[in-house]
Short mmCIF file of C-alpha atoms in Angstrom, two decimals:
data_model
loop_
_atom_site.label_atom_id
_atom_site.label_comp_id
_atom_site.label_asym_id
_atom_site.label_seq_id
_atom_site.Cartn_x
_atom_site.Cartn_y
_atom_site.Cartn_z
CA UNK A 209 32.34 45.64 -28.22
CA UNK A 210 32.69 49.13 -29.11
CA UNK A 211 35.78 50.91 -27.49
CA UNK A 212 36.42 47.13 -25.38
CA UNK A 213 40.03 47.26 -24.79
CA UNK A 214 41.55 43.78 -25.80
CA UNK A 215 45.00 42.65 -25.76
CA UNK A 216 46.21 40.05 -28.41
CA UNK A 217 48.81 37.57 -27.77
CA UNK A 218 52.22 38.07 -30.05
CA UNK A 219 52.08 35.37 -32.45
CA UNK A 220 48.69 36.54 -33.60
CA UNK A 221 48.84 38.72 -36.59
CA UNK A 222 48.65 42.50 -35.97
CA UNK A 223 48.71 45.13 -39.21
CA UNK A 224 52.01 46.50 -38.80
CA UNK A 225 53.19 44.86 -36.28
CA UNK A 226 55.54 41.91 -36.09
CA UNK A 227 54.54 38.48 -35.08
CA UNK A 228 56.93 38.55 -32.02
CA UNK A 229 56.56 34.79 -30.89
CA UNK A 230 58.24 35.34 -27.84
CA UNK A 231 61.77 35.31 -29.96
CA UNK A 232 63.97 38.14 -29.79
CA UNK A 233 65.06 37.85 -33.91
CA UNK A 234 61.27 37.17 -34.37
CA UNK A 235 60.76 40.43 -32.82
CA UNK A 236 62.50 42.16 -35.81
CA UNK A 237 61.04 40.66 -38.63
CA UNK A 238 58.75 42.43 -40.91
CA UNK A 239 55.50 43.51 -39.72
CA UNK A 240 52.04 41.81 -40.87
CA UNK A 241 50.82 43.44 -43.35
CA UNK A 242 46.98 42.37 -42.53
CA UNK A 243 45.11 41.80 -39.33
CA UNK A 244 44.82 37.80 -38.47
CA UNK A 245 40.97 37.20 -39.29
CA UNK A 246 40.28 37.01 -35.54
CA UNK A 247 41.56 40.41 -34.90
CA UNK A 248 39.84 41.90 -37.79
CA UNK A 249 36.71 40.41 -35.95
CA UNK A 250 37.53 41.94 -33.18
CA UNK A 251 38.10 45.33 -35.05
CA UNK A 252 34.66 44.99 -36.93
CA UNK A 253 33.07 44.46 -33.18
CA UNK A 254 34.23 47.88 -32.17
CA UNK A 255 36.91 46.35 -29.95
CA UNK A 256 40.12 48.45 -29.13
CA UNK A 257 43.29 46.19 -30.32
CA UNK A 258 45.91 47.85 -27.94
CA UNK A 259 48.51 45.86 -27.35
CA UNK A 260 50.56 42.64 -28.35
CA UNK A 261 51.32 40.47 -24.96
CA UNK A 262 54.35 38.23 -24.55
CA UNK A 263 54.49 34.42 -24.77
CA UNK A 264 56.63 31.46 -23.69
CA UNK A 265 58.91 30.93 -27.47
CA UNK A 266 56.73 30.18 -30.24
CA UNK A 267 54.30 28.80 -27.76
CA UNK A 268 56.31 25.74 -27.33
CA UNK A 269 56.38 25.61 -23.28
CA UNK A 270 59.75 27.73 -22.53
CA UNK A 271 61.28 30.67 -22.01
CA UNK A 272 63.61 32.38 -24.52
CA UNK A 273 66.55 33.56 -21.89
CA UNK A 274 66.32 37.07 -24.09
CA UNK A 275 62.56 37.69 -23.53
CA UNK A 276 61.55 38.36 -19.59
CA UNK A 277 58.78 36.00 -18.64
CA UNK A 278 55.18 37.48 -17.66
CA UNK A 279 54.70 37.40 -14.02
CA UNK A 280 52.15 37.08 -11.89
CA UNK A 281 49.84 39.96 -11.06
CA UNK A 282 48.92 38.55 -7.32
CA UNK A 283 52.72 37.46 -6.62
CA UNK A 284 55.37 38.85 -8.98
CA UNK A 285 57.73 36.38 -7.70
CA UNK A 286 55.73 33.87 -9.45
CA UNK A 287 54.86 32.90 -13.35
CA UNK A 288 51.66 33.87 -15.11
CA UNK A 289 52.22 31.01 -16.83
CA UNK A 290 52.75 29.92 -20.46
CA UNK A 291 52.53 29.79 -23.12
CA UNK A 292 49.61 32.94 -22.95
CA UNK A 293 51.15 34.31 -20.00
CA UNK A 294 51.19 37.86 -21.17
CA UNK A 295 47.46 38.10 -22.09
CA UNK A 296 46.42 36.20 -18.38
CA UNK A 297 48.45 38.59 -16.47
CA UNK A 298 46.93 41.72 -18.30
CA UNK A 299 43.38 40.31 -17.70
CA UNK A 300 44.01 39.13 -14.08
CA UNK A 301 45.95 42.65 -13.05
CA UNK A 302 42.43 44.30 -14.33
CA UNK A 303 44.68 45.92 -16.81
CA UNK A 304 41.99 45.31 -19.78
CA UNK A 305 38.61 42.80 -19.53
CA UNK A 306 39.59 40.18 -22.40
CA UNK A 307 42.51 39.02 -24.05
CA UNK A 308 43.27 37.19 -27.21
CA UNK A 309 45.49 33.61 -26.64
CA UNK A 310 46.19 30.33 -28.30
CA UNK A 311 46.25 26.69 -26.58
CA UNK A 312 47.77 23.73 -27.81
CA UNK A 313 47.70 21.78 -24.53
CA UNK A 314 46.45 24.37 -21.84
CA UNK A 315 48.45 27.58 -23.20
CA UNK A 316 45.10 29.51 -21.92
CA UNK A 317 43.39 27.49 -19.47
CA UNK A 318 47.00 26.95 -16.90
CA UNK A 319 47.61 30.74 -17.17
CA UNK A 320 44.07 31.33 -16.49
CA UNK A 321 44.21 29.25 -13.29
CA UNK A 322 47.50 31.01 -11.94
CA UNK A 323 46.12 34.65 -12.89
CA UNK A 324 42.59 34.30 -11.57
CA UNK A 325 41.23 34.89 -14.97
CA UNK A 326 38.50 32.80 -16.90
CA UNK A 327 40.28 30.93 -19.56
CA UNK A 328 38.21 29.23 -22.82
CA UNK A 329 39.45 27.10 -25.21
CA UNK A 330 36.46 26.78 -27.45
CA UNK A 331 35.88 23.68 -29.55
CA UNK A 332 38.50 22.63 -32.19
CA UNK A 333 38.22 24.91 -35.24
CA UNK A 334 35.54 27.50 -33.69
CA UNK A 335 37.87 30.32 -34.12
CA UNK A 336 40.16 30.62 -37.27
CA UNK A 337 43.89 29.96 -36.86
CA UNK A 338 44.85 32.04 -40.11
CA UNK A 339 47.00 34.63 -39.58
CA UNK A 340 48.32 32.56 -35.77
CA UNK A 341 52.02 31.23 -35.68
CA UNK A 342 51.22 27.37 -35.78
CA UNK A 343 52.87 24.98 -32.99
CA UNK A 344 50.82 21.45 -33.60
CA UNK A 345 48.16 22.23 -36.47
CA UNK A 346 45.96 19.43 -35.34
CA UNK A 347 45.93 20.68 -31.45
CA UNK A 348 46.25 24.74 -31.99
CA UNK A 349 43.44 26.47 -30.85
CA UNK A 350 42.25 29.90 -30.35
CA UNK A 351 40.92 31.19 -27.27
CA UNK A 352 40.06 33.80 -25.36
CA UNK A 353 41.06 35.08 -21.41
CA UNK A 354 38.56 37.41 -19.72
CA UNK A 355 37.53 38.76 -16.30
CA UNK A 356 34.56 36.55 -15.99
CA UNK A 357 32.22 34.47 -18.23
CA UNK A 358 30.05 37.44 -19.50
CA UNK A 359 32.89 38.93 -20.85
CA UNK A 360 34.11 35.59 -22.57
CA UNK A 361 30.58 34.89 -23.83
CA UNK A 362 30.19 38.16 -25.00
CA UNK A 363 33.50 38.47 -27.01
CA UNK A 364 32.99 34.83 -28.52
CA UNK A 365 29.58 35.57 -29.56
CA UNK A 366 31.24 38.67 -31.18
CA UNK A 367 33.74 36.50 -32.93
CA UNK A 368 31.46 33.51 -34.23
CA UNK A 369 28.03 35.15 -34.63
CA UNK A 370 26.48 32.67 -32.30
CA UNK A 371 23.92 33.66 -29.57
CA UNK A 372 24.22 32.99 -26.07
CA UNK A 373 22.38 30.39 -24.70
CA UNK A 374 19.98 30.75 -21.67
CA UNK A 375 19.96 27.62 -19.43
CA UNK A 376 16.19 26.57 -17.93
CA UNK A 377 16.15 25.79 -14.90
CA UNK A 378 18.73 26.21 -12.00
CA UNK A 379 20.35 22.98 -11.52
CA UNK A 380 23.02 21.25 -13.50
CA UNK A 381 24.56 17.76 -13.37
CA UNK A 382 28.47 17.82 -13.05
CA UNK A 383 30.43 14.68 -13.99
CA UNK A 384 33.48 14.09 -12.02
CA UNK A 385 36.53 11.72 -12.57
CA UNK A 386 37.16 9.47 -9.89
CA UNK A 387 40.83 9.37 -8.08
CA UNK A 388 41.56 13.12 -10.24
CA UNK A 389 42.18 15.01 -6.61
CA UNK A 390 44.41 11.52 -5.60
CA UNK A 391 46.81 12.15 -7.98
CA UNK A 392 50.26 12.52 -6.61
CA UNK A 393 50.90 15.80 -8.26
CA UNK A 394 47.83 17.23 -7.22
CA UNK A 395 48.72 19.87 -4.25
CA UNK A 396 46.36 19.48 -1.17
CA UNK A 397 45.39 22.95 -1.47
CA UNK A 398 44.22 22.94 -5.19
CA UNK A 399 42.58 19.23 -4.22
CA UNK A 400 40.67 21.37 -1.18
CA UNK A 401 39.42 24.13 -3.20
CA UNK A 402 38.15 21.88 -5.90
CA UNK A 403 36.49 19.77 -3.18
CA UNK A 404 34.81 23.06 -1.68
CA UNK A 405 33.47 24.19 -4.99
CA UNK A 406 31.89 20.64 -5.59
CA UNK A 407 30.14 20.89 -2.05
CA UNK A 408 29.17 24.24 -2.87
CA UNK A 409 27.61 23.11 -6.36
CA UNK A 410 25.95 19.90 -3.95
CA UNK A 411 24.44 22.75 -1.51
CA UNK A 412 23.10 24.39 -4.15
CA UNK A 413 20.79 21.85 -5.88
CA UNK A 414 23.19 20.66 -8.49
CA UNK A 415 24.12 16.89 -8.95
CA UNK A 416 27.29 15.74 -8.78
CA UNK A 417 28.00 12.10 -10.21
CA UNK A 418 31.16 10.14 -11.00
CA UNK A 419 31.70 9.07 -14.72
CA UNK A 420 33.81 6.97 -16.48
CA UNK A 421 36.76 8.45 -18.23
CA UNK A 422 39.18 5.76 -19.01
CA UNK A 423 39.36 6.17 -22.35
CA UNK A 424 41.02 9.65 -21.36
CA UNK A 425 44.33 7.73 -20.11
CA UNK A 426 44.41 5.96 -23.65
CA UNK A 427 43.89 9.03 -25.66
CA UNK A 428 46.60 11.10 -23.43
CA UNK A 429 49.30 8.47 -24.48
CA UNK A 430 48.85 9.76 -28.27
CA UNK A 431 49.44 13.18 -27.17
CA UNK A 432 53.36 13.58 -27.11
CA UNK A 433 53.66 12.19 -30.28
CA UNK A 434 50.89 14.20 -32.14
CA UNK A 435 52.73 17.20 -30.38
CA UNK A 436 56.53 16.58 -31.33
CA UNK A 437 55.93 15.35 -34.67
CA UNK A 438 53.94 18.11 -35.75
CA UNK A 439 56.21 20.86 -34.12
CA UNK A 440 58.97 19.24 -35.89
CA UNK A 441 57.41 19.99 -39.29
CA UNK A 442 56.77 23.25 -38.47
CA UNK A 443 59.75 24.05 -37.04
CA UNK A 444 62.40 21.28 -38.25
CA UNK A 445 63.69 23.11 -41.05
CA UNK A 446 64.92 26.14 -39.08
CA UNK A 447 65.91 24.42 -36.58
CA UNK A 448 68.32 22.37 -38.66
CA UNK A 449 69.60 25.53 -40.45
CA UNK A 450 69.79 28.19 -37.89
CA UNK A 451 69.46 26.40 -34.11
CA UNK A 452 71.02 29.84 -32.68
CA UNK A 453 67.57 31.22 -33.40
CA UNK A 454 65.95 29.63 -30.82
CA UNK A 455 66.23 29.11 -26.90
CA UNK A 456 67.93 26.31 -25.53
CA UNK A 457 65.12 24.84 -24.09
CA UNK A 458 63.02 25.48 -27.03
CA UNK A 459 66.01 24.07 -28.98
CA UNK A 460 65.37 20.52 -27.02
CA UNK A 461 62.06 20.46 -26.90
CA UNK A 462 61.69 20.91 -30.81
CA UNK A 463 64.76 18.93 -31.55
CA UNK A 464 63.12 15.77 -29.87
CA UNK A 465 60.30 15.96 -32.74
CA UNK A 466 62.82 14.66 -34.83
CA UNK A 467 63.12 11.27 -33.36
CA UNK A 468 59.06 10.61 -33.76
CA UNK A 469 58.74 8.79 -36.82
CA UNK A 470 55.71 9.43 -39.69
CA UNK A 471 54.97 5.94 -38.56
CA UNK A 472 54.21 6.52 -34.91
CA UNK A 473 52.79 9.74 -35.80
CA UNK A 474 50.09 8.21 -38.14
CA UNK A 475 49.57 5.47 -34.96
CA UNK A 476 48.87 7.99 -32.60
CA UNK A 477 46.23 9.99 -35.11
CA UNK A 478 44.68 6.63 -35.55
CA UNK A 479 44.04 6.30 -31.74
CA UNK A 480 42.61 9.34 -31.50
CA UNK A 481 40.32 8.74 -34.27
CA UNK A 482 39.29 5.46 -32.47
CA UNK A 483 38.92 6.79 -29.16
CA UNK A 484 37.12 10.22 -29.83
CA UNK A 485 33.42 8.36 -30.00
CA UNK A 486 34.50 6.82 -26.32
CA UNK A 487 35.80 10.20 -25.24
CA UNK A 488 32.16 11.65 -26.13
CA UNK A 489 30.35 9.10 -24.31
CA UNK A 490 31.95 10.30 -21.15
CA UNK A 491 29.71 13.06 -21.27
CA UNK A 492 26.64 11.10 -21.18
CA UNK A 493 24.12 12.13 -18.58
CA UNK A 494 26.05 15.25 -17.34
CA UNK A 495 25.64 18.83 -18.37
CA UNK A 496 29.78 19.60 -17.78
CA UNK A 497 32.52 17.71 -16.84
CA UNK A 498 34.71 19.49 -13.83
CA UNK A 499 38.27 18.44 -13.22
CA UNK A 500 41.14 21.06 -11.40
CA UNK A 501 42.28 23.13 -14.26
CA UNK A 502 46.27 22.76 -12.90
CA UNK A 503 47.65 20.39 -10.22
CA UNK A 504 49.60 23.23 -8.20
CA UNK A 505 49.46 26.91 -8.11
CA UNK A 506 51.79 29.40 -9.89
CA UNK A 507 55.16 28.50 -9.64
CA UNK A 508 58.63 30.19 -9.78
CA UNK A 509 58.68 29.91 -13.41
CA UNK A 510 57.20 27.77 -16.00
CA UNK A 511 58.52 24.27 -16.15
CA UNK A 512 59.41 23.45 -19.69
CA UNK A 513 56.80 20.99 -21.12
CA UNK A 514 59.37 18.30 -22.12
CA UNK A 515 60.05 17.91 -18.07
CA UNK A 516 58.33 15.75 -15.29
CA UNK A 517 56.94 19.28 -14.14
CA UNK A 518 56.11 20.40 -17.09
CA UNK A 519 54.14 17.20 -17.76
CA UNK A 520 52.65 17.76 -14.58
CA UNK A 521 51.22 20.77 -15.45
CA UNK A 522 49.15 19.97 -18.40
CA UNK A 523 47.79 16.96 -16.37
CA UNK A 524 44.27 17.60 -17.05
CA UNK A 525 44.24 20.23 -20.10
CA UNK A 526 46.03 18.47 -23.04
CA UNK A 527 43.12 15.70 -23.39
CA UNK A 528 40.73 18.33 -24.74
CA UNK A 529 43.43 19.38 -27.42
CA UNK A 530 43.29 15.94 -28.40
CA UNK A 531 39.56 15.94 -28.60
CA UNK A 532 38.61 19.21 -29.70
CA UNK A 533 36.28 19.59 -27.06
CA UNK A 534 35.49 22.90 -25.43
CA UNK A 535 37.29 23.61 -22.53
CA UNK A 536 36.98 26.47 -19.45
CA UNK A 537 38.87 27.46 -16.72
CA UNK A 538 37.29 29.55 -13.64
CA UNK A 539 38.37 30.83 -10.33
CA UNK A 540 37.30 28.77 -7.29
CA UNK A 541 39.42 29.52 -4.79
CA UNK A 542 42.85 30.71 -3.06
CA UNK A 543 46.10 29.29 -1.49
CA UNK A 544 47.03 29.95 2.05
CA UNK A 545 49.64 32.32 0.42
CA UNK A 546 47.13 34.34 -1.91
CA UNK A 547 47.42 32.60 -5.32
CA UNK A 548 44.72 31.99 -7.40
CA UNK A 549 43.17 28.67 -7.77
CA UNK A 550 41.04 27.23 -10.69
CA UNK A 551 38.71 24.64 -11.72
CA UNK A 552 37.77 23.33 -15.08
CA UNK A 553 35.06 22.56 -17.31
CA UNK A 554 34.15 21.04 -20.28
CA UNK A 555 31.88 19.91 -22.56
CA UNK A 556 31.30 17.84 -25.98
CA UNK A 557 32.70 19.14 -29.14
CA UNK A 558 30.16 21.56 -30.71
CA UNK A 559 28.50 22.76 -27.59
CA UNK A 560 30.44 26.04 -26.81
CA UNK A 561 27.41 28.17 -26.01
CA UNK A 562 26.21 25.45 -23.78
CA UNK A 563 29.54 25.37 -21.57
CA UNK A 564 29.22 29.03 -21.11
CA UNK A 565 26.14 29.03 -20.03
CA UNK A 566 26.80 26.05 -17.55
CA UNK A 567 30.45 27.97 -16.64
CA UNK A 568 27.86 31.29 -15.60
CA UNK A 569 25.88 28.97 -13.36
CA UNK A 570 28.90 27.55 -11.84
CA UNK A 571 30.28 30.89 -11.38
CA UNK A 572 27.67 33.24 -9.79
CA UNK A 573 26.90 29.37 -7.52
CA UNK A 574 31.04 29.71 -6.07
CA UNK A 575 30.69 33.46 -6.18
CA UNK A 576 34.60 33.80 -5.46
CA UNK A 577 35.37 37.16 -4.37
CA UNK A 578 38.14 38.15 -7.38
CA UNK A 579 40.16 41.21 -6.03
CA UNK A 580 42.48 42.54 -8.79
CA UNK A 581 45.57 43.66 -7.30
CA UNK A 582 46.10 47.18 -6.62
CA UNK A 583 49.16 48.99 -8.06
#
């Protein structure tokens, strides 16, 4: 990665730079003494860590009113998404080929969908979270935004030492969930773009089969309890002592975590543990599971995660934070007014390199023309 410019989400330690966290007070804190291990690995590979990128406050799904939101490179009147919006905007605009982000419920993949980037949330624990501001530790992932799958693979390989996988044969087996495009929240243009992508994959000799993903619905019910309880454990003491530290939307979200009992949290963890084997079986007989990345194209601003719109935004992404399975978003089309549309691919826990190889096949088959904005 010699000389490759890489941006870093401003909640990951960069030596000499405060961990800004999308919060004006945090931005004035003491600078980090050392790089986070993931940043150290970038530098060891020769990368040029050149920028810290903006984010939603503490990655909790809302904008602080004193910190400008990252806007969309394809339409500056729309959001770049969150919480890794700054990283997605830079990659989407062609400023850099890759950036680091974090993902607790879709915070890499949703901005990638909005900004015509590849967004990769690796398997849980594949990239270290040391030196990274926590939000919900059992859901938090460090991952990548990049201009294409090849770049994503190069950076991930440099960070992990894992060798890229070469696929044998042309065809892949794609699993889809029944009714996934019939959700009321899914915009017609998004559904049409995903259907068109599936048609292209079929016409190219790949098989598309329906799989039973009903276990995901039961798993999803555990997500709010885990997220809110863990976020309260991280932030609760400061919320109680200094509520003015936070913007109003973030304060409301974090405070709601105080209402989740430890018993409810432990019950949600038990549900997750019980259902993980069934979630893994969803992938039996397929190479990859394909869904939309998000139900709609980039809105004007990021909806707070504890609103109906915010819940809808993560309709297809949060499940893979619960399972820890790797998931990747790549462009699959455009809306009538020129906004990007992405699709999401996932595979079983620990199959990161295999997922990247399948994603490269899907990307080359779809051959979406991604024209970076001209400034």
